[in-house]
Coordinates of C-alpha atoms and ligand atoms in Angstrom, one line a residue:
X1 CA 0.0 0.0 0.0
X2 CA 1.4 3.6 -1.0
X3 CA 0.3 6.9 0.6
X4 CA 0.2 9.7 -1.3
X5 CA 1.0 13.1 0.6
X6 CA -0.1 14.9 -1.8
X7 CA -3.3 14.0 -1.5
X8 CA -2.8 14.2 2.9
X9 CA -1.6 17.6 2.8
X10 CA -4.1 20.3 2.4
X11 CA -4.1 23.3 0.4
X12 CA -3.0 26.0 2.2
X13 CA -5.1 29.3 1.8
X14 CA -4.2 32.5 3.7
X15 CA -5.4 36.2 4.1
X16 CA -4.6 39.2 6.2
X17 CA -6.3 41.7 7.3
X18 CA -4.9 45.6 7.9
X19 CA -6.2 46.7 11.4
X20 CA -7.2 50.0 10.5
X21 CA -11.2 50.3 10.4
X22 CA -14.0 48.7 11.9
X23 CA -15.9 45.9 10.0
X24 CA -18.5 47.0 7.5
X25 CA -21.4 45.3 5.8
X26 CA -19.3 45.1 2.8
X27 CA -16.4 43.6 4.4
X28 CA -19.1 40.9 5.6
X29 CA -20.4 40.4 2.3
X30 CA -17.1 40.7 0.5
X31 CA -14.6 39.1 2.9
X32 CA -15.4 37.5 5.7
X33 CA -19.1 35.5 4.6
X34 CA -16.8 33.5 2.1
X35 CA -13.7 33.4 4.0
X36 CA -15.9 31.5 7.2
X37 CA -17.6 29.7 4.4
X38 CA -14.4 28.5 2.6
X39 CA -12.8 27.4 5.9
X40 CA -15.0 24.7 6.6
X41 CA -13.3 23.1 3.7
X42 CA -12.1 20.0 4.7
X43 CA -8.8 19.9 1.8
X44 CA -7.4 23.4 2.9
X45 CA -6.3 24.7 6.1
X46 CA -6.8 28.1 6.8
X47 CA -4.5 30.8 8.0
X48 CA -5.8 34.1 8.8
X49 CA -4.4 36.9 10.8
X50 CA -4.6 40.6 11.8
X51 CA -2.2 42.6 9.4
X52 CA -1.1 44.5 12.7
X53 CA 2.7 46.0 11.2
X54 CA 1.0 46.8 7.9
X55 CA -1.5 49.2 10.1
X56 CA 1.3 51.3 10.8
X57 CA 2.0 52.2 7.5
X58 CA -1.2 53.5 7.0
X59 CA -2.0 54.5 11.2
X60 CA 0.1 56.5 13.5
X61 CA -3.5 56.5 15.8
X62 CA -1.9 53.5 18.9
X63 CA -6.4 53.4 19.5
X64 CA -7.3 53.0 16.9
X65 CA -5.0 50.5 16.0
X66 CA -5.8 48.5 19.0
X67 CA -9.8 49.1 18.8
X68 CA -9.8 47.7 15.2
X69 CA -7.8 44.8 15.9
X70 CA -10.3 43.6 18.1
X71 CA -13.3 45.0 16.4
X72 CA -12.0 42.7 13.3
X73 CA -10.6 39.7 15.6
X74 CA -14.4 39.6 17.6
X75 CA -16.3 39.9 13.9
X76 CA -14.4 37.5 12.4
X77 CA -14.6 35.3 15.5
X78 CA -18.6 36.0 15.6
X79 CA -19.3 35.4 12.3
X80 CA -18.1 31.9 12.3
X81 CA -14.4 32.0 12.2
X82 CA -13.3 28.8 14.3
X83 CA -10.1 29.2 15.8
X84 CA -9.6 25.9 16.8
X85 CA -10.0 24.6 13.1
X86 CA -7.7 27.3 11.9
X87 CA -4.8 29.3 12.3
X88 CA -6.6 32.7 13.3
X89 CA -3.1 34.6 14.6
X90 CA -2.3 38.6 14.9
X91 CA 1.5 39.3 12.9
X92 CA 3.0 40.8 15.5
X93 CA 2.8 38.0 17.9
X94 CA 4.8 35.9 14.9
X95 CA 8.4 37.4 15.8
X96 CA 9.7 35.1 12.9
X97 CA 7.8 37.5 10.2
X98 CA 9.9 40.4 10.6
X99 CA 12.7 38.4 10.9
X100 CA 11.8 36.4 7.4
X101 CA 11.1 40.2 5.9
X102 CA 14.6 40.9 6.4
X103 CA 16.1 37.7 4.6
X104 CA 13.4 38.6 1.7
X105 CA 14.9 42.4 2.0
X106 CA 18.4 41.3 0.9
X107 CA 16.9 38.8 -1.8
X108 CA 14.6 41.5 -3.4
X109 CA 15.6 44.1 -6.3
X110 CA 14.8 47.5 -5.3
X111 CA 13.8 48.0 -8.7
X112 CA 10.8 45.0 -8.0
X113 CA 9.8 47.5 -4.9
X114 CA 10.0 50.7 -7.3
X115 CA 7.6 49.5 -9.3
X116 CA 4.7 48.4 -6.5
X117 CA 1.7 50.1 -7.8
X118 CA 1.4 51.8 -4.3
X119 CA 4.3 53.1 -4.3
X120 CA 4.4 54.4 -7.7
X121 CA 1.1 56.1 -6.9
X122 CA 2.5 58.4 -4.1
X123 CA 5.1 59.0 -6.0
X124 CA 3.1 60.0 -9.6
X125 CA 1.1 62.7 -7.4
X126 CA 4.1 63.6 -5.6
X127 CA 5.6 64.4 -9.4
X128 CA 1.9 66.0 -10.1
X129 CA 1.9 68.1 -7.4
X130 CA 5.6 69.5 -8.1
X131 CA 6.9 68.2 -4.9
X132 CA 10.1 66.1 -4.2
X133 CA 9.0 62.3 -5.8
X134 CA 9.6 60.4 -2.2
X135 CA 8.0 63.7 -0.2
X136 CA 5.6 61.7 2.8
X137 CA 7.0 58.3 1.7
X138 CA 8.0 56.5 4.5
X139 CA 10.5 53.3 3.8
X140 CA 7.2 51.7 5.2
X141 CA 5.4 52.2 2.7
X142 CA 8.2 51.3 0.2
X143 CA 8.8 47.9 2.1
X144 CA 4.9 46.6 2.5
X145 CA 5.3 44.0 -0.1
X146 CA 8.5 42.5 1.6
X147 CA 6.9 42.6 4.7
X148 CA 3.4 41.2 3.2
X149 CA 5.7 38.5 1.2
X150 CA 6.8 37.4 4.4
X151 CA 3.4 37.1 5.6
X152 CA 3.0 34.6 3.0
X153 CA 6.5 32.7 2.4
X154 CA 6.2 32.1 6.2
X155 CA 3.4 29.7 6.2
X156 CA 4.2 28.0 2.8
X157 CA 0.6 29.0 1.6
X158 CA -0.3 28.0 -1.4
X159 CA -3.2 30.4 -2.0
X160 CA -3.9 34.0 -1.5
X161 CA -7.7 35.2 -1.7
X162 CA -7.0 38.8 -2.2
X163 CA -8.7 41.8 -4.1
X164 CA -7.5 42.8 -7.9
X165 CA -5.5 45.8 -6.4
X166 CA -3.0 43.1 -3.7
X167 CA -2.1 40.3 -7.2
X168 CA 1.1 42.5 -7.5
X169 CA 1.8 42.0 -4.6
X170 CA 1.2 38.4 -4.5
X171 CA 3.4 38.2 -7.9
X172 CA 6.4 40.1 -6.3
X173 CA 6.2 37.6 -3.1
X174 CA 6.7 34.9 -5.7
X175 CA 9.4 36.6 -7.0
X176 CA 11.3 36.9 -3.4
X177 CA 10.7 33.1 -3.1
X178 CA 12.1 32.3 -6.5
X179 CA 15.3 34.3 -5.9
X180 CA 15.8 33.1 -1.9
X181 CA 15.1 29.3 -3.5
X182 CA 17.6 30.2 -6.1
X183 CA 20.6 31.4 -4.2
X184 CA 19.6 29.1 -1.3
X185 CA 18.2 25.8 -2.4
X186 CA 14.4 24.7 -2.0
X187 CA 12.9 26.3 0.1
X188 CA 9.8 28.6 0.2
X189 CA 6.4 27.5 -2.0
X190 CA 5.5 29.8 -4.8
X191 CA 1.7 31.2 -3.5
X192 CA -0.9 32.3 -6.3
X193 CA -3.5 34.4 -6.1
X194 CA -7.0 33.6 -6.0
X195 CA -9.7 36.5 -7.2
X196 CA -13.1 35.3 -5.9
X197 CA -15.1 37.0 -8.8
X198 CA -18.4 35.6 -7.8
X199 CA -18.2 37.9 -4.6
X200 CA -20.9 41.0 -4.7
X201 CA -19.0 44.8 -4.6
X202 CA -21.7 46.3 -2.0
X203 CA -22.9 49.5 -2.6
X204 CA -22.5 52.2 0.2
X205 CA -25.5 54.9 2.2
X206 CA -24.4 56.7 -1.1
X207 CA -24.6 54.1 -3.9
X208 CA -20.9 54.1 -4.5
X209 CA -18.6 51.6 -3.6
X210 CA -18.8 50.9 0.5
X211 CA -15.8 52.2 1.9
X212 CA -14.1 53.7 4.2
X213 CA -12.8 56.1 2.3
X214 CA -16.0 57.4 0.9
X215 CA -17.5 57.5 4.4
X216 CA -20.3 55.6 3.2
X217 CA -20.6 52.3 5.2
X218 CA -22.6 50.5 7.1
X219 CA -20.6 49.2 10.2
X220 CA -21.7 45.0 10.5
X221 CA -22.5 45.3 13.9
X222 CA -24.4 48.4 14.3
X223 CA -27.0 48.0 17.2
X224 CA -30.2 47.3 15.9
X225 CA -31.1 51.1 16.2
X226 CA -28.3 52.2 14.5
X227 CA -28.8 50.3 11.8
X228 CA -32.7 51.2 11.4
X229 CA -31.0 55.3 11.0
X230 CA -27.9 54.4 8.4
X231 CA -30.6 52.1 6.2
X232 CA -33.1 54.9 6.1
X233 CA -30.2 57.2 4.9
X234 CA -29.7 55.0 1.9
X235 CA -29.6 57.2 -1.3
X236 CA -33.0 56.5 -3.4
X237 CA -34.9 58.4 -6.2
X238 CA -38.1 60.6 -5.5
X239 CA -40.3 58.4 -6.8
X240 CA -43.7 58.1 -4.7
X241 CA -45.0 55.2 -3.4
X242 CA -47.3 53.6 -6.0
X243 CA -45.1 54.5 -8.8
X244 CA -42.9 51.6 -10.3
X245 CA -39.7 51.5 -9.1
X246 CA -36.3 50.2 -10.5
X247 CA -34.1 47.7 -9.2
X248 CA -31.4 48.8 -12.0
X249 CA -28.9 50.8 -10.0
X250 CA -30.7 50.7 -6.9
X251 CA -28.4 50.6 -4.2
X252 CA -31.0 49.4 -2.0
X253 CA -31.8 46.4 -4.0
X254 CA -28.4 45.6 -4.6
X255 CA -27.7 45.4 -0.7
X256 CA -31.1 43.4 -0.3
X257 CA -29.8 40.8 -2.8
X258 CA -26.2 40.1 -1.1
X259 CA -28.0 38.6 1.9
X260 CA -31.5 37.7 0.8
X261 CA -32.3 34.2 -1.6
X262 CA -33.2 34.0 -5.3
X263 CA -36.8 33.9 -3.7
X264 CA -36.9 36.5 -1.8
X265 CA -34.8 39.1 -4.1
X266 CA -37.1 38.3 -6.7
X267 CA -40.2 38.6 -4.5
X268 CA -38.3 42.4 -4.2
X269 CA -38.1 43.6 -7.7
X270 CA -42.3 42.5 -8.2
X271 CA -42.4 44.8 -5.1
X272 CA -41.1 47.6 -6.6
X273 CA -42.5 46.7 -9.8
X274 CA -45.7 47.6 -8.3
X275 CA -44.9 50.5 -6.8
X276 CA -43.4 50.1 -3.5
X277 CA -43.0 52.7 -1.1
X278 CA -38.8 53.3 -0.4
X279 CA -40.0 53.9 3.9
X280 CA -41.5 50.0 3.3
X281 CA -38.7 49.0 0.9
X282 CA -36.1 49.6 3.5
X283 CA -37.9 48.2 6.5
X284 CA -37.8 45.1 4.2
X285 CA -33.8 45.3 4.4
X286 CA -34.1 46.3 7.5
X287 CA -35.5 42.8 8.9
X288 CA -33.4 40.5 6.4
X289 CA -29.9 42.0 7.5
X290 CA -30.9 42.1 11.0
X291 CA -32.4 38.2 10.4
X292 CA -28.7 37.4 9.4
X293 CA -26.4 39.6 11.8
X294 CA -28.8 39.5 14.6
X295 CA -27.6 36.1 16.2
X296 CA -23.7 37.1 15.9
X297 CA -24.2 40.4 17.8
X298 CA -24.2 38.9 21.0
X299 CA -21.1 36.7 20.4
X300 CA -19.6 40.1 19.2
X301 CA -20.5 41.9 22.1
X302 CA -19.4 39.9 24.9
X303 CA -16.1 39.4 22.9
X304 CA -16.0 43.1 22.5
X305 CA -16.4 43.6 26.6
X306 CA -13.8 40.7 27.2
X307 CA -10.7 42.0 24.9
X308 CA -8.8 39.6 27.3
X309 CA -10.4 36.7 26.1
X310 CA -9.9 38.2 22.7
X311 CA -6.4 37.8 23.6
X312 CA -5.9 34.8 24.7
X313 CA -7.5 33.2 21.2
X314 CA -5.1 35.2 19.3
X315 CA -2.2 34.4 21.6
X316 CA -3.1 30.9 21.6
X317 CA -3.5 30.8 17.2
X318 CA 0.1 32.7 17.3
X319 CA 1.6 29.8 19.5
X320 CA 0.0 27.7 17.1
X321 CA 1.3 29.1 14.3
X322 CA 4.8 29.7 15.4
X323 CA 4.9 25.4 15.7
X324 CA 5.4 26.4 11.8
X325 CA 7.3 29.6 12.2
X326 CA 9.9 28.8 14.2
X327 CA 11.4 25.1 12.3
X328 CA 11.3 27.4 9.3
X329 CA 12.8 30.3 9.7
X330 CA 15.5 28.0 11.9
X331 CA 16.1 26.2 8.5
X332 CA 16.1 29.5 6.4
X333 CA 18.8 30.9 8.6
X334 CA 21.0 27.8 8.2
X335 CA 20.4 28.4 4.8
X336 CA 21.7 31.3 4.7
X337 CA 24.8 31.1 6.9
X338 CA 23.3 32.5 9.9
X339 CA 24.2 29.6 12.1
X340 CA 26.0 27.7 14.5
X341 CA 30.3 28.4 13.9
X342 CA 30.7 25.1 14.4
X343 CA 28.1 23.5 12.6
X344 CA 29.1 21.9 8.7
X345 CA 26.8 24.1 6.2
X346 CA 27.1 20.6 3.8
X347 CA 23.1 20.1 3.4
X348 CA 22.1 23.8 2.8
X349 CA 25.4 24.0 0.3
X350 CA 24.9 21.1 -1.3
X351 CA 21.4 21.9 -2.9
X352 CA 23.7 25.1 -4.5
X353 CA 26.2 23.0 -6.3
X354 CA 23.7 20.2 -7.6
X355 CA 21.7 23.5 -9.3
X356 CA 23.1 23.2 -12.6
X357 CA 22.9 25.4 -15.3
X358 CA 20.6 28.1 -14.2
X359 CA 18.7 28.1 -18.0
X360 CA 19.0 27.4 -21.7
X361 CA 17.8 27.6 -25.1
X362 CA 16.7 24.5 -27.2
X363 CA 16.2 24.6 -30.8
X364 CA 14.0 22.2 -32.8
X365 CA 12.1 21.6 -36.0
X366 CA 8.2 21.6 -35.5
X367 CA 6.2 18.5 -38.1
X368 CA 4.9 22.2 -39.9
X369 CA 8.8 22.9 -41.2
X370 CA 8.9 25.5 -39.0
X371 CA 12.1 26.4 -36.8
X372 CA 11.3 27.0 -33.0
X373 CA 13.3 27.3 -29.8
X374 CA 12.6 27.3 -26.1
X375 CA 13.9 28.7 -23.2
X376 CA 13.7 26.1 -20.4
X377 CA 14.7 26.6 -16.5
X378 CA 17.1 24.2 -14.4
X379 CA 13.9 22.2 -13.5
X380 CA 12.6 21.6 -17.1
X381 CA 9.9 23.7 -16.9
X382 CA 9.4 26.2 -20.3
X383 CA 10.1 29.7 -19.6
X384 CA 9.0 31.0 -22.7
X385 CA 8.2 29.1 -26.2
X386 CA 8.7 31.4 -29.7
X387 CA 6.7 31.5 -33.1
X388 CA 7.9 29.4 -35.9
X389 CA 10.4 31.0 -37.7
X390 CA 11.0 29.9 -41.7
X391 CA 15.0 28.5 -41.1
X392 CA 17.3 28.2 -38.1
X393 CA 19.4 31.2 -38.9
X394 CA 16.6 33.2 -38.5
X395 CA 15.5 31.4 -34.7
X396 CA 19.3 31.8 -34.0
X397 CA 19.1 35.5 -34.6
X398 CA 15.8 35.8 -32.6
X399 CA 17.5 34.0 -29.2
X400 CA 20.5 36.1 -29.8
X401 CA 18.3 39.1 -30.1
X402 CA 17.0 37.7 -26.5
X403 CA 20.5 37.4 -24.8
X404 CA 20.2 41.4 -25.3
X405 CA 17.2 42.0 -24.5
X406 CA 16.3 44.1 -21.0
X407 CA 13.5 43.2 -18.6
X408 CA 11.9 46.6 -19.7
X409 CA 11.8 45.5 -23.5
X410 CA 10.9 42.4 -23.2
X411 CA 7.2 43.6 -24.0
X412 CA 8.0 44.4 -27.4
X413 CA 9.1 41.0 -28.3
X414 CA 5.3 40.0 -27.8
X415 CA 4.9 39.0 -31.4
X416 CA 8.0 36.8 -31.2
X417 CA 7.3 34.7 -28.3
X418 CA 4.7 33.0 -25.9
X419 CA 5.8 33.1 -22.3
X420 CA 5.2 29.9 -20.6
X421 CA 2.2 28.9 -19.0
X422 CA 1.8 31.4 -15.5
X423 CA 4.5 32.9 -16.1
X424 CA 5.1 36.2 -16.1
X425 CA 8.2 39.2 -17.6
X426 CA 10.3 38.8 -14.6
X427 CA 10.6 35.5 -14.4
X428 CA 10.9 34.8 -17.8
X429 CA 13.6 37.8 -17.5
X430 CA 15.4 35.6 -14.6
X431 CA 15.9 32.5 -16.6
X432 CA 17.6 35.0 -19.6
X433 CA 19.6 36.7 -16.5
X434 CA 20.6 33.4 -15.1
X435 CA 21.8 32.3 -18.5
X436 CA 23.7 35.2 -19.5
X437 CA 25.5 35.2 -16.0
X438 CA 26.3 31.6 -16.7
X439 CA 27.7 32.9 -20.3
X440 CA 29.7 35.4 -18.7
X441 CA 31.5 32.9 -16.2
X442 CA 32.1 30.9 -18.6
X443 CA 34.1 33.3 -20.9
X444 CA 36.0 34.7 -17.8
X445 CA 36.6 30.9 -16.7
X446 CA 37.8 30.3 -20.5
X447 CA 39.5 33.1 -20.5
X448 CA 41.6 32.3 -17.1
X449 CA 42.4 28.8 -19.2
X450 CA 44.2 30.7 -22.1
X451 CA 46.1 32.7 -19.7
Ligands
LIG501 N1 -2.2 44.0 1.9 C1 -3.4 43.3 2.2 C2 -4.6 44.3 2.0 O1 -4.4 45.5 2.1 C3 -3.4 42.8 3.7 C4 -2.4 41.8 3.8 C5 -1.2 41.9 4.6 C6 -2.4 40.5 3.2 N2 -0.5 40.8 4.5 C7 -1.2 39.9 3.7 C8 -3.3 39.9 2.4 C9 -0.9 38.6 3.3 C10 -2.9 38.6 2.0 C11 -1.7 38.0 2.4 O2 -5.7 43.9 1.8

């Protein structure tokens, strides 16, 4: 009898979440619903923590920081989030992440970090506004993805859910873990993203996006009060009860429908159909959000007026968590040569020297008559695969043209070539970096020879 484990270890999926605001109904519908749903999955284990250290980039507030940290940790808790079944942790009880973000430091370009979007942002407006291009940029800011790669790399997760504005951020963390792997042997797992498009954007009070930023939400655990006066300030048209109303761009409706069934949204739009009244229309989402959060607000308020309880569940997911942590990051420092004088490095060294060449081109004739090459990495897999090209002079000319080529032009070769199959630029650029260091060792090492 074999066993497979592949098949025994689960799929690891992990999020963070910056400590900076208190839970709204979009986060609910957007982020945590799903997250608690997709937890209960038997074939992944769940890690999820309070992005505490990336709240500082954003929040110099010490209250506010604190106050969200456990207005997050007793809604996530409260909606469903079992922390004995997952790793539910804060970052800054994991000393081993900052320690990891410094090994990923050295191992990152800081050409990668230039072009974070975020970064690039502050520093476009900063170039707008006429003012000095870092002006109000704190190293902070310019480090997040390092710090939010080691979130990642530390657990070995396989999968990211994130929004469309974090998959650069998730790209460049597989970038660190490709370089560390590749000047010290095997041993961080690529992550990928995962974009849950299925997910409903709520709209705010104000029919745009809820968010913070727009000062437009709906806090998820409003008391019942409270929520009766935000829902009645949802924006509506002036249409009088009796007159048709539509469902088409009604933020109303659109809230209604993240939390009610098929049924009962459809039993909605006949309602306005005929003519609703918006007073009755909102009592209606009135009742349905309160029939959902309801039950959890008493869970969230006693955890609320117990923060030490709070705590201790955090505490005891970070001790939890470190079980993985610490091995790690003891084997990443070995790797590195952070370790005992006396100790032999042979393991860590050895995976260096059995890397071979780092990449290479093969050429070959297709059954169309066609001349092709490939670039292909150390472990076989295709970097990038070209278009057929009518002799072999000609696909000669085309991978010497590569040799040349930049990371920044790569681009314009798009007609020439087909990167390989989730691959992006850089790492396609890697392999041709890898290879043309390679080239150039070999000369000098020639070179030496003839001497
Ligand atoms: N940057 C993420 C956000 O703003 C939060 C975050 C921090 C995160 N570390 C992470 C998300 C690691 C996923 C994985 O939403």
């Amino acid at each position: 009898m074999t066993t497979d484990t592949h098949q025994t270890e689960r799929t690891r999926v992990l999020t963070g979440i910056t400590t900076t605001g208190t839970p709204h109904l979009g986060n609910y519908v957007g982020a945590i619903r799903p997250t608690v749903r997709a937890s209960l999955n038997p074939a992944t284990q769940g890690f999820y923590f309070l992005a505490d250290y990336h709240a500082l980039i954003k929040c110099d507030e010490p209250a506010r920081i604190q106050r969200s940290t456990l207005e997050i940790a007793a809604s996530w808790i409260a909606a469903g989030l079992d922390p004995e079944r997952v790793m539910f942790y804060r970052q800054s009880d994991i000393p081993e992440i900052p320690e990891l973000t410094w090994l990923l430091t050295c191992v990152t370009g800081k050409g990668l970090l230039n072009r974070a979007h975020a970064y690039k942002a502050s520093v476009d407006k900063n170039n707008a506004a006429g003012n000095d291009p870092d002006a109000d940029v704190s190293a902070g800011l310019f480090m997040y993805p390092v710090l939010m790669g080691a979130d990642i790399l530390m657990f070995k997760a396989h999968k990211v859910p994130v929004g469309r504005d974090q998959i650069q951020h998730i790209e460049m963390a597989r970038d660190m873990a490709s370089s560390f792997n590749h000047l010290y042997g095997e041993h961080l797992v690529l992550p990928e993203a995962v974009i849950e498009e299925s997910v409903a954007l709520l709209p705010g009070l104000d029919g745009r996006k809820m968010s913070k930023s727009y000062d437009n939400t709906i806090p998820l655990f409003s008391s019942s009060a409270q929520l009766k006066k935000l829902i009645s300030g949802i924006v509506t048209d002036s249409r009088a009860p009796g007159e048709a109303k539509d469902t088409e761009g009604s933020a109303l409706f659109q809230i209604y429908q993240a939390f009610a069934t098929a049924q009962e949204t459809a039993a909605l739009a006949k309602a306005y159909a005929e003519g609703i009244g918006w007073g009755d229309a909102k009592q209606i989402l009135l009742e349905r959000i309160e029939r959902e959060v309801a039950p959890m607000r008493a869970q969230y308020e006693e955890l609320i007026s117990n923060p030490a309880k709070v705590d201790a569940i955090l505490l005891k997911g970070a001790a939890k968590a470190r079980e993985l942590a610490t091995p790690l990051i003891k084997e990443l420092r070995h790797a590195v040569g952070l370790r005992a004088l006396a100790s032999s490095g042979t393991p860590q060294t050895a995976a260096k020297t059995v890397r071979a060449a780092a990449a290479s081109f093969k050429q070959y004739r297709e059954k169309d008559g066609q001349f092709y090459f490939k670039l292909v990495d150390a472990q076989g897999s295709v970097l990038l695969q070209s278009l057929g090209f009518s002799s072999p002079k000609d696909a000669g000319l085309a991978i010497a043209q590569l040799q040349q080529t930049e990371v920044k032009e790569m681009a314009d070769l798009g007609s020439q070539i087909v990167l390989g199959e989730g691959l992006n630029l850089v790492d396609v650029a890697k392999g041709l970096d890898a290879l043309r260091a390679e080239m150039a060792e070999k000369a000098k090492a020639k070179g030496s020879n003839l001497t």
